[in-house]
Amino acid sequence: MISHVVLVVSDLEASEAFYLALLGPLGFSKADAVPGQYARLTNGSNAVLVLSPLEEAYAGFTHHRRGVGMNHLAFRAPSQAVLDEVVEVMRERGLQPLGEGRVDTGYRGRYDTVSFEDPDRIMTEVVWHGEGYFETTTEDLFPRD
């Protein structure tokens, strides 16, 4: 099980505001922070996201989600209503979802998803899916009507 994820960001304050807005509907809040050093966000039970500022020595390096490294970061919403709330909160902040917006991909029976880019263009997904997502079988566990 994953304990935490650390993201190096170019603007700590902007990234903190983005992730607090995106993840607030999922129960995340700021746990602690040292200005200019890190901000730690948590849902209070089983997930932590640490934001760490970019060191100037590494400012020339870039990342692309189609290259080696992380493609995207996904957080699970507890319900479809919370997924709708995420979309609304982000639109109120003037941020539009990537691609077609919120979609049900039908993956493993039910997989409703929406993605946004953070201030550093890291794709961040919020998803609601059934428990079948975690099953090891390749069968369609929840056939659609």
Tab-separated table of N, CA and C in Angstrom:
chain	number	residue	atom	x	y	z
A	1	MET	N	0.839	-1.169	0.000
A	1	MET	CA	0.000	0.000	0.000
A	1	MET	C	0.887	1.235	0.000
A	2	ILE	N	0.501	2.263	-0.726
A	2	ILE	CA	1.264	3.503	-0.808
A	2	ILE	C	1.003	4.340	0.433
A	3	SER	N	2.059	4.897	1.013
A	3	SER	CA	1.955	5.767	2.174
A	3	SER	C	1.781	7.224	1.761
A	4	HIS	N	2.647	7.673	0.848
A	4	HIS	CA	2.582	9.062	0.419
A	4	HIS	C	3.249	9.225	-0.937
A	5	VAL	N	2.962	10.353	-1.561
A	5	VAL	CA	3.574	10.732	-2.825
A	5	VAL	C	4.143	12.131	-2.626
A	6	VAL	N	5.351	12.360	-3.133
A	6	VAL	CA	5.967	13.680	-3.079
A	6	VAL	C	6.066	14.213	-4.502
A	7	LEU	N	5.547	15.408	-4.713
A	7	LEU	CA	5.666	16.072	-6.007
A	7	LEU	C	6.568	17.285	-5.847
A	8	VAL	N	7.564	17.400	-6.722
A	8	VAL	CA	8.390	18.594	-6.771
A	8	VAL	C	7.667	19.565	-7.696
A	9	VAL	N	7.455	20.791	-7.212
A	9	VAL	CA	6.649	21.771	-7.942
A	9	VAL	C	7.424	23.068	-8.134
A	10	SER	N	7.098	23.797	-9.195
A	10	SER	CA	7.817	25.037	-9.486
A	10	SER	C	7.314	26.208	-8.653
A	11	ASP	N	6.060	26.171	-8.217
A	11	ASP	CA	5.479	27.250	-7.414
A	11	ASP	C	4.690	26.601	-6.280
A	12	LEU	N	5.294	26.544	-5.116
A	12	LEU	CA	4.702	25.838	-3.978
A	12	LEU	C	3.322	26.393	-3.615
A	13	GLU	N	3.183	27.704	-3.570
A	13	GLU	CA	1.899	28.302	-3.198
A	13	GLU	C	0.811	27.988	-4.218
A	14	ALA	N	1.121	28.106	-5.515
A	14	ALA	CA	0.131	27.825	-6.555
A	14	ALA	C	-0.272	26.357	-6.534
A	15	SER	N	0.694	25.469	-6.359
A	15	SER	CA	0.399	24.038	-6.329
A	15	SER	C	-0.416	23.672	-5.097
A	16	GLU	N	-0.078	24.277	-3.960
A	16	GLU	CA	-0.846	24.014	-2.743
A	16	GLU	C	-2.304	24.425	-2.936
A	17	ALA	N	-2.533	25.589	-3.513
A	17	ALA	CA	-3.902	26.053	-3.758
A	17	ALA	C	-4.633	25.115	-4.716
A	18	PHE	N	-3.949	24.683	-5.785
A	18	PHE	CA	-4.557	23.764	-6.764
A	18	PHE	C	-4.968	22.466	-6.089
A	19	TYR	N	-4.051	21.830	-5.379
A	19	TYR	CA	-4.347	20.513	-4.800
A	19	TYR	C	-5.345	20.599	-3.649
A	20	LEU	N	-5.339	21.685	-2.892
A	20	LEU	CA	-6.354	21.825	-1.850
A	20	LEU	C	-7.741	21.965	-2.471
A	21	ALA	N	-7.851	22.684	-3.583
A	21	ALA	CA	-9.143	22.806	-4.267
A	21	ALA	C	-9.567	21.471	-4.864
A	22	LEU	N	-8.647	20.809	-5.559
A	22	LEU	CA	-8.958	19.544	-6.223
A	22	LEU	C	-9.309	18.451	-5.228
A	23	LEU	N	-8.564	18.374	-4.149
A	23	LEU	CA	-8.713	17.262	-3.214
A	23	LEU	C	-9.562	17.583	-1.992
A	24	GLY	N	-9.935	18.839	-1.809
A	24	GLY	CA	-10.801	19.204	-0.694
A	24	GLY	C	-12.089	18.392	-0.648
A	25	PRO	N	-12.780	18.223	-1.789
A	25	PRO	CA	-13.991	17.406	-1.778
A	25	PRO	C	-13.743	15.939	-1.400
A	26	LEU	N	-12.492	15.482	-1.487
A	26	LEU	CA	-12.146	14.116	-1.107
A	26	LEU	C	-11.691	14.047	0.351
A	27	GLY	N	-11.812	15.144	1.076
A	27	GLY	CA	-11.475	15.161	2.492
A	27	GLY	C	-10.051	15.569	2.818
A	28	PHE	N	-9.288	16.043	1.828
A	28	PHE	CA	-7.910	16.456	2.078
A	28	PHE	C	-7.874	17.866	2.642
A	29	SER	N	-6.917	18.107	3.520
A	29	SER	CA	-6.633	19.439	4.032
A	29	SER	C	-5.136	19.515	4.315
A	30	LYS	N	-4.664	20.729	4.586
A	30	LYS	CA	-3.241	20.889	4.880
A	30	LYS	C	-2.980	20.374	6.288
A	31	ALA	N	-2.034	19.457	6.411
A	31	ALA	CA	-1.676	18.897	7.710
A	31	ALA	C	-0.623	19.766	8.382
A	32	ASP	N	0.399	20.109	7.624
A	32	ASP	CA	1.450	20.974	8.120
A	32	ASP	C	2.261	21.469	6.941
A	33	ALA	N	3.086	22.474	7.199
A	33	ALA	CA	3.899	23.054	6.142
A	33	ALA	C	5.023	23.882	6.766
A	34	VAL	N	6.093	24.011	6.011
A	34	VAL	CA	7.149	24.960	6.330
A	34	VAL	C	7.285	25.811	5.066
A	35	PRO	N	6.917	27.097	5.141
A	35	PRO	CA	6.963	27.937	3.944
A	35	PRO	C	8.311	27.841	3.228
A	36	GLY	N	8.218	27.629	1.921
A	36	GLY	CA	9.419	27.512	1.109
A	36	GLY	C	10.083	26.156	1.151
A	37	GLN	N	9.603	25.247	2.018
A	37	GLN	CA	10.217	23.926	2.123
A	37	GLN	C	9.274	22.793	1.730
A	38	TYR	N	8.048	22.817	2.210
A	38	TYR	CA	7.079	21.776	1.838
A	38	TYR	C	5.693	22.142	2.344
A	39	ALA	N	4.704	21.485	1.763
A	39	ALA	CA	3.334	21.511	2.277
A	39	ALA	C	2.862	20.062	2.253
A	40	ARG	N	2.296	19.599	3.347
A	40	ARG	CA	1.826	18.216	3.437
A	40	ARG	C	0.311	18.242	3.547
A	41	LEU	N	-0.343	17.588	2.581
A	41	LEU	CA	-1.796	17.491	2.535
A	41	LEU	C	-2.184	16.057	2.856
A	42	THR	N	-3.273	15.872	3.587
A	42	THR	CA	-3.691	14.520	3.943
A	42	THR	C	-5.208	14.425	4.000
A	43	ASN	N	-5.697	13.204	3.811
A	43	ASN	CA	-7.125	12.955	4.003
A	43	ASN	C	-7.386	12.499	5.437
A	44	GLY	N	-6.363	12.439	6.253
A	44	GLY	CA	-6.498	12.118	7.661
A	44	GLY	C	-6.583	10.646	7.983
A	45	SER	N	-6.532	9.783	6.945
A	45	SER	CA	-6.655	8.362	7.254
A	45	SER	C	-5.687	7.473	6.498
A	46	ASN	N	-5.520	7.682	5.187
A	46	ASN	CA	-4.693	6.715	4.466
A	46	ASN	C	-3.948	7.288	3.263
A	47	ALA	N	-3.894	8.605	3.138
A	47	ALA	CA	-3.197	9.172	1.980
A	47	ALA	C	-2.574	10.520	2.335
A	48	VAL	N	-1.351	10.721	1.865
A	48	VAL	CA	-0.635	11.983	2.063
A	48	VAL	C	-0.009	12.392	0.735
A	49	LEU	N	-0.135	13.669	0.421
A	49	LEU	CA	0.534	14.260	-0.729
A	49	LEU	C	1.433	15.362	-0.198
A	50	VAL	N	2.736	15.243	-0.478
A	50	VAL	CA	3.697	16.250	-0.052
A	50	VAL	C	4.118	17.044	-1.280
A	51	LEU	N	4.052	18.348	-1.168
A	51	LEU	CA	4.493	19.236	-2.238
A	51	LEU	C	5.819	19.855	-1.804
A	52	SER	N	6.804	19.755	-2.659
A	52	SER	CA	8.153	20.218	-2.344
A	52	SER	C	8.616	21.165	-3.454
A	53	PRO	N	9.187	22.309	-3.106
A	53	PRO	CA	9.581	23.259	-4.145
A	53	PRO	C	10.796	22.801	-4.940
A	54	LEU	N	10.812	23.206	-6.177
A	54	LEU	CA	11.919	22.921	-7.085
A	54	LEU	C	13.178	23.635	-6.613
A	55	GLU	N	14.282	22.898	-6.562
A	55	GLU	CA	15.570	23.509	-6.254
A	55	GLU	C	16.115	24.127	-7.536
A	56	GLU	N	16.680	25.313	-7.416
A	56	GLU	CA	17.145	26.042	-8.588
A	56	GLU	C	18.116	25.245	-9.453
A	57	ALA	N	18.930	24.401	-8.843
A	57	ALA	CA	19.902	23.604	-9.600
A	57	ALA	C	19.222	22.682	-10.611
A	58	TYR	N	17.933	22.394	-10.401
A	58	TYR	CA	17.211	21.474	-11.284
A	58	TYR	C	16.195	22.181	-12.165
A	59	ALA	N	16.210	23.498	-12.189
A	59	ALA	CA	15.203	24.268	-12.917
A	59	ALA	C	15.208	24.009	-14.429
A	60	GLY	N	16.311	23.596	-15.003
A	60	GLY	CA	16.382	23.372	-16.439
A	60	GLY	C	15.812	22.037	-16.897
A	61	PHE	N	15.525	21.156	-15.966
A	61	PHE	CA	14.994	19.847	-16.316
A	61	PHE	C	13.483	19.940	-16.517
A	62	THR	N	12.981	19.168	-17.469
A	62	THR	CA	11.540	19.162	-17.708
A	62	THR	C	11.018	17.737	-17.643
A	63	HIS	N	9.720	17.640	-17.514
A	63	HIS	CA	9.042	16.346	-17.445
A	63	HIS	C	7.876	16.369	-18.415
A	64	HIS	N	7.632	15.247	-19.033
A	64	HIS	CA	6.443	15.093	-19.870
A	64	HIS	C	5.815	13.754	-19.537
A	65	ARG	N	4.499	13.722	-19.377
A	65	ARG	CA	3.846	12.484	-18.947
A	65	ARG	C	3.929	11.354	-19.960
A	66	ARG	N	4.351	11.630	-21.169
A	66	ARG	CA	4.550	10.565	-22.154
A	66	ARG	C	5.986	10.054	-22.148
A	67	GLY	N	6.854	10.665	-21.347
A	67	GLY	CA	8.239	10.237	-21.237
A	67	GLY	C	8.425	9.329	-20.028
A	68	VAL	N	9.662	8.984	-19.743
A	68	VAL	CA	9.977	8.135	-18.599
A	68	VAL	C	9.587	8.875	-17.315
A	69	GLY	N	8.966	8.168	-16.417
A	69	GLY	CA	8.538	8.756	-15.154
A	69	GLY	C	7.033	8.644	-14.993
A	70	MET	N	6.511	9.404	-14.084
A	70	MET	CA	5.089	9.325	-13.773
A	70	MET	C	4.250	9.873	-14.923
A	71	ASN	N	3.216	9.119	-15.286
A	71	ASN	CA	2.278	9.573	-16.313
A	71	ASN	C	1.224	10.482	-15.707
A	72	HIS	N	0.621	10.058	-14.620
A	72	HIS	CA	-0.358	10.886	-13.926
A	72	HIS	C	-0.577	10.372	-12.514
A	73	LEU	N	-1.279	11.156	-11.741
A	73	LEU	CA	-1.578	10.849	-10.358
A	73	LEU	C	-3.090	10.753	-10.246
A	74	ALA	N	-3.609	9.685	-9.634
A	74	ALA	CA	-5.062	9.508	-9.541
A	74	ALA	C	-5.492	9.345	-8.092
A	75	PHE	N	-6.584	10.001	-7.754
A	75	PHE	CA	-7.178	9.920	-6.426
A	75	PHE	C	-8.587	9.378	-6.571
A	76	ARG	N	-8.981	8.507	-5.649
A	76	ARG	CA	-10.301	7.879	-5.705
A	76	ARG	C	-11.326	8.701	-4.924
A	77	ALA	N	-12.404	9.053	-5.595
A	77	ALA	CA	-13.526	9.736	-4.955
A	77	ALA	C	-14.420	8.686	-4.301
A	78	PRO	N	-15.011	8.989	-3.149
A	78	PRO	CA	-15.855	8.007	-2.479
A	78	PRO	C	-17.231	7.829	-3.132
A	79	SER	N	-17.607	8.752	-4.023
A	79	SER	CA	-18.920	8.646	-4.670
A	79	SER	C	-18.924	9.462	-5.953
A	80	GLN	N	-19.934	9.222	-6.773
A	80	GLN	CA	-20.088	10.017	-7.989
A	80	GLN	C	-20.432	11.463	-7.646
A	81	ALA	N	-21.162	11.671	-6.558
A	81	ALA	CA	-21.508	13.032	-6.132
A	81	ALA	C	-20.253	13.826	-5.793
A	82	VAL	N	-19.292	13.195	-5.153
A	82	VAL	CA	-18.038	13.877	-4.831
A	82	VAL	C	-17.264	14.175	-6.107
A	83	LEU	N	-17.314	13.283	-7.073
A	83	LEU	CA	-16.665	13.528	-8.365
A	83	LEU	C	-17.289	14.764	-9.025
A	84	ASP	N	-18.611	14.876	-8.981
A	84	ASP	CA	-19.295	16.062	-9.511
A	84	ASP	C	-18.847	17.324	-8.767
A	85	GLU	N	-18.678	17.208	-7.459
A	85	GLU	CA	-18.239	18.347	-6.646
A	85	GLU	C	-16.838	18.798	-7.049
A	86	VAL	N	-15.949	17.855	-7.314
A	86	VAL	CA	-14.597	18.190	-7.765
A	86	VAL	C	-14.672	19.012	-9.049
A	87	VAL	N	-15.469	18.558	-9.999
A	87	VAL	CA	-15.601	19.276	-11.274
A	87	VAL	C	-16.102	20.695	-11.023
A	88	GLU	N	-17.115	20.841	-10.181
A	88	GLU	CA	-17.681	22.159	-9.897
A	88	GLU	C	-16.663	23.069	-9.214
A	89	VAL	N	-15.960	22.563	-8.209
A	89	VAL	CA	-14.960	23.365	-7.495
A	89	VAL	C	-13.873	23.844	-8.457
A	90	MET	N	-13.405	22.971	-9.318
A	90	MET	CA	-12.338	23.345	-10.239
A	90	MET	C	-12.834	24.355	-11.278
A	91	ARG	N	-14.043	24.184	-11.767
A	91	ARG	CA	-14.600	25.155	-12.728
A	91	ARG	C	-14.778	26.516	-12.064
A	92	GLU	N	-15.168	26.538	-10.787
A	92	GLU	CA	-15.285	27.808	-10.060
A	92	GLU	C	-13.935	28.513	-9.975
A	93	ARG	N	-12.858	27.742	-9.996
A	93	ARG	CA	-11.500	28.304	-9.976
A	93	ARG	C	-11.015	28.658	-11.377
A	94	GLY	N	-11.862	28.459	-12.380
A	94	GLY	CA	-11.505	28.781	-13.750
A	94	GLY	C	-10.711	27.700	-14.454
A	95	LEU	N	-10.682	26.495	-13.892
A	95	LEU	CA	-9.923	25.393	-14.493
A	95	LEU	C	-10.867	24.417	-15.185
A	96	GLN	N	-10.577	24.147	-16.422
A	96	GLN	CA	-11.385	23.229	-17.204
A	96	GLN	C	-10.761	21.843	-17.204
A	97	PRO	N	-11.590	20.793	-17.198
A	97	PRO	CA	-11.050	19.426	-17.270
A	97	PRO	C	-10.330	19.183	-18.590
A	98	LEU	N	-9.421	18.244	-18.573
A	98	LEU	CA	-8.751	17.821	-19.801
A	98	LEU	C	-9.714	17.009	-20.669
A	99	GLY	N	-9.459	16.990	-21.946
A	99	GLY	CA	-10.224	16.147	-22.876
A	99	GLY	C	-11.710	16.434	-22.853
A	100	GLU	N	-12.484	15.362	-22.748
A	100	GLU	CA	-13.944	15.472	-22.786
A	100	GLU	C	-14.536	15.826	-21.425
A	101	GLY	N	-13.711	16.039	-20.434
A	101	GLY	CA	-14.216	16.329	-19.097
A	101	GLY	C	-14.526	15.044	-18.357
A	102	ARG	N	-15.560	15.072	-17.550
A	102	ARG	CA	-15.932	13.884	-16.785
A	102	ARG	C	-16.549	12.857	-17.724
A	103	VAL	N	-15.994	11.644	-17.700
A	103	VAL	CA	-16.505	10.576	-18.559
A	103	VAL	C	-16.562	9.259	-17.792
A	104	ASP	N	-17.473	8.406	-18.214
A	104	ASP	CA	-17.519	7.025	-17.730
A	104	ASP	C	-16.881	6.188	-18.828
A	105	THR	N	-15.696	5.688	-18.571
A	105	THR	CA	-14.971	4.934	-19.590
A	105	THR	C	-15.489	3.511	-19.745
A	106	GLY	N	-16.243	3.029	-18.745
A	106	GLY	CA	-16.731	1.657	-18.794
A	106	GLY	C	-15.696	0.632	-18.402
A	107	TYR	N	-14.504	1.082	-18.057
A	107	TYR	CA	-13.432	0.162	-17.694
A	107	TYR	C	-13.823	-0.658	-16.474
A	108	ARG	N	-13.691	-1.971	-16.589
A	108	ARG	CA	-14.015	-2.925	-15.520
A	108	ARG	C	-15.414	-2.692	-14.962
A	109	GLY	N	-16.331	-2.328	-15.848
A	109	GLY	CA	-17.728	-2.191	-15.469
A	109	GLY	C	-18.149	-0.772	-15.195
A	110	ARG	N	-17.368	-0.029	-14.435
A	110	ARG	CA	-17.714	1.367	-14.133
A	110	ARG	C	-16.458	2.097	-13.709
A	111	TYR	N	-16.148	3.167	-14.403
A	111	TYR	CA	-14.960	3.962	-14.109
A	111	TYR	C	-15.241	5.389	-14.566
A	112	ASP	N	-15.759	6.206	-13.658
A	112	ASP	CA	-16.053	7.608	-13.950
A	112	ASP	C	-14.826	8.425	-13.583
A	113	THR	N	-14.378	9.281	-14.491
A	113	THR	CA	-13.114	9.969	-14.281
A	113	THR	C	-13.142	11.397	-14.811
A	114	VAL	N	-12.336	12.236	-14.205
A	114	VAL	CA	-12.088	13.586	-14.698
A	114	VAL	C	-10.635	13.915	-14.366
A	115	SER	N	-9.976	14.634	-15.281
A	115	SER	CA	-8.566	14.976	-15.078
A	115	SER	C	-8.325	16.456	-15.310
A	116	PHE	N	-7.371	16.978	-14.580
A	116	PHE	CA	-6.937	18.368	-14.707
A	116	PHE	C	-5.421	18.385	-14.740
A	117	GLU	N	-4.853	19.472	-15.261
A	117	GLU	CA	-3.412	19.671	-15.152
A	117	GLU	C	-3.136	20.603	-13.987
A	118	ASP	N	-2.139	20.232	-13.180
A	118	ASP	CA	-1.754	21.105	-12.075
A	118	ASP	C	-0.913	22.254	-12.638
A	119	PRO	N	-0.473	23.193	-11.818
A	119	PRO	CA	0.290	24.333	-12.347
A	119	PRO	C	1.564	23.945	-13.105
A	120	ASP	N	2.093	22.748	-12.875
A	120	ASP	CA	3.277	22.282	-13.604
A	120	ASP	C	2.927	21.330	-14.733
A	121	ARG	N	1.651	21.243	-15.069
A	121	ARG	CA	1.122	20.412	-16.149
A	121	ARG	C	1.176	18.918	-15.818
A	122	ILE	N	1.229	18.568	-14.539
A	122	ILE	CA	1.126	17.166	-14.144
A	122	ILE	C	-0.352	16.792	-14.193
A	123	MET	N	-0.666	15.765	-14.949
A	123	MET	CA	-2.055	15.330	-15.047
A	123	MET	C	-2.482	14.706	-13.727
A	124	THR	N	-3.595	15.206	-13.201
A	124	THR	CA	-4.114	14.726	-11.928
A	124	THR	C	-5.557	14.290	-12.146
A	125	GLU	N	-5.830	13.034	-11.858
A	125	GLU	CA	-7.130	12.427	-12.113
A	125	GLU	C	-7.872	12.207	-10.797
A	126	VAL	N	-9.175	12.401	-10.830
A	126	VAL	CA	-10.041	11.994	-9.732
A	126	VAL	C	-11.024	11.009	-10.344
A	127	VAL	N	-11.161	9.853	-9.699
A	127	VAL	CA	-11.931	8.762	-10.287
A	127	VAL	C	-12.862	8.148	-9.258
A	128	TRP	N	-14.028	7.734	-9.721
A	128	TRP	CA	-14.919	6.898	-8.921
A	128	TRP	C	-15.072	5.596	-9.695
A	129	HIS	N	-14.846	4.493	-9.009
A	129	HIS	CA	-15.020	3.191	-9.654
A	129	HIS	C	-15.539	2.201	-8.637
A	130	GLY	N	-16.093	1.132	-9.154
A	130	GLY	CA	-16.577	0.070	-8.286
A	130	GLY	C	-15.429	-0.735	-7.709
A	131	GLU	N	-15.750	-1.584	-6.753
A	131	GLU	CA	-14.733	-2.419	-6.117
A	131	GLU	C	-14.072	-3.374	-7.106
A	132	GLY	N	-14.733	-3.674	-8.203
A	132	GLY	CA	-14.170	-4.577	-9.201
A	132	GLY	C	-12.868	-4.086	-9.795
A	133	TYR	N	-12.613	-2.812	-9.681
A	133	TYR	CA	-11.366	-2.255	-10.191
A	133	TYR	C	-10.152	-2.938	-9.573
A	134	PHE	N	-10.256	-3.343	-8.320
A	134	PHE	CA	-9.124	-3.931	-7.610
A	134	PHE	C	-9.029	-5.446	-7.775
A	135	GLU	N	-10.001	-6.062	-8.412
A	135	GLU	CA	-9.990	-7.510	-8.613
A	135	GLU	C	-8.877	-7.907	-9.577
A	136	THR	N	-8.400	-9.145	-9.459
A	136	THR	CA	-7.318	-9.615	-10.323
A	136	THR	C	-7.824	-10.315	-11.581
A	137	THR	N	-9.087	-10.627	-11.636
A	137	THR	CA	-9.634	-11.316	-12.790
A	137	THR	C	-9.695	-10.417	-14.017
A	138	THR	N	-9.635	-11.020	-15.194
A	138	THR	CA	-9.772	-10.235	-16.425
A	138	THR	C	-11.209	-10.253	-16.933
A	139	GLU	N	-12.090	-10.968	-16.245
A	139	GLU	CA	-13.502	-11.001	-16.638
A	139	GLU	C	-14.138	-9.650	-16.418
A	140	ASP	N	-15.182	-9.371	-17.186
A	140	ASP	CA	-15.966	-8.162	-16.976
A	140	ASP	C	-16.863	-8.429	-15.762
A	141	LEU	N	-16.462	-7.900	-14.622
A	141	LEU	CA	-17.141	-8.222	-13.364
A	141	LEU	C	-18.523	-7.588	-13.257
A	142	PHE	N	-18.702	-6.461	-13.942
A	142	PHE	CA	-19.953	-5.740	-13.818
A	142	PHE	C	-20.458	-5.377	-15.219
A	143	PRO	N	-21.017	-6.353	-15.936
A	143	PRO	CA	-21.471	-6.061	-17.290
A	143	PRO	C	-22.516	-4.944	-17.271
A	144	ARG	N	-22.481	-4.112	-18.283
A	144	ARG	CA	-23.442	-3.015	-18.413
A	144	ARG	C	-24.735	-3.527	-19.033
A	145	ASP	N	-25.805	-2.855	-18.666
A	145	ASP	CA	-27.112	-3.204	-19.253
A	145	ASP	C	-27.190	-2.719	-20.680
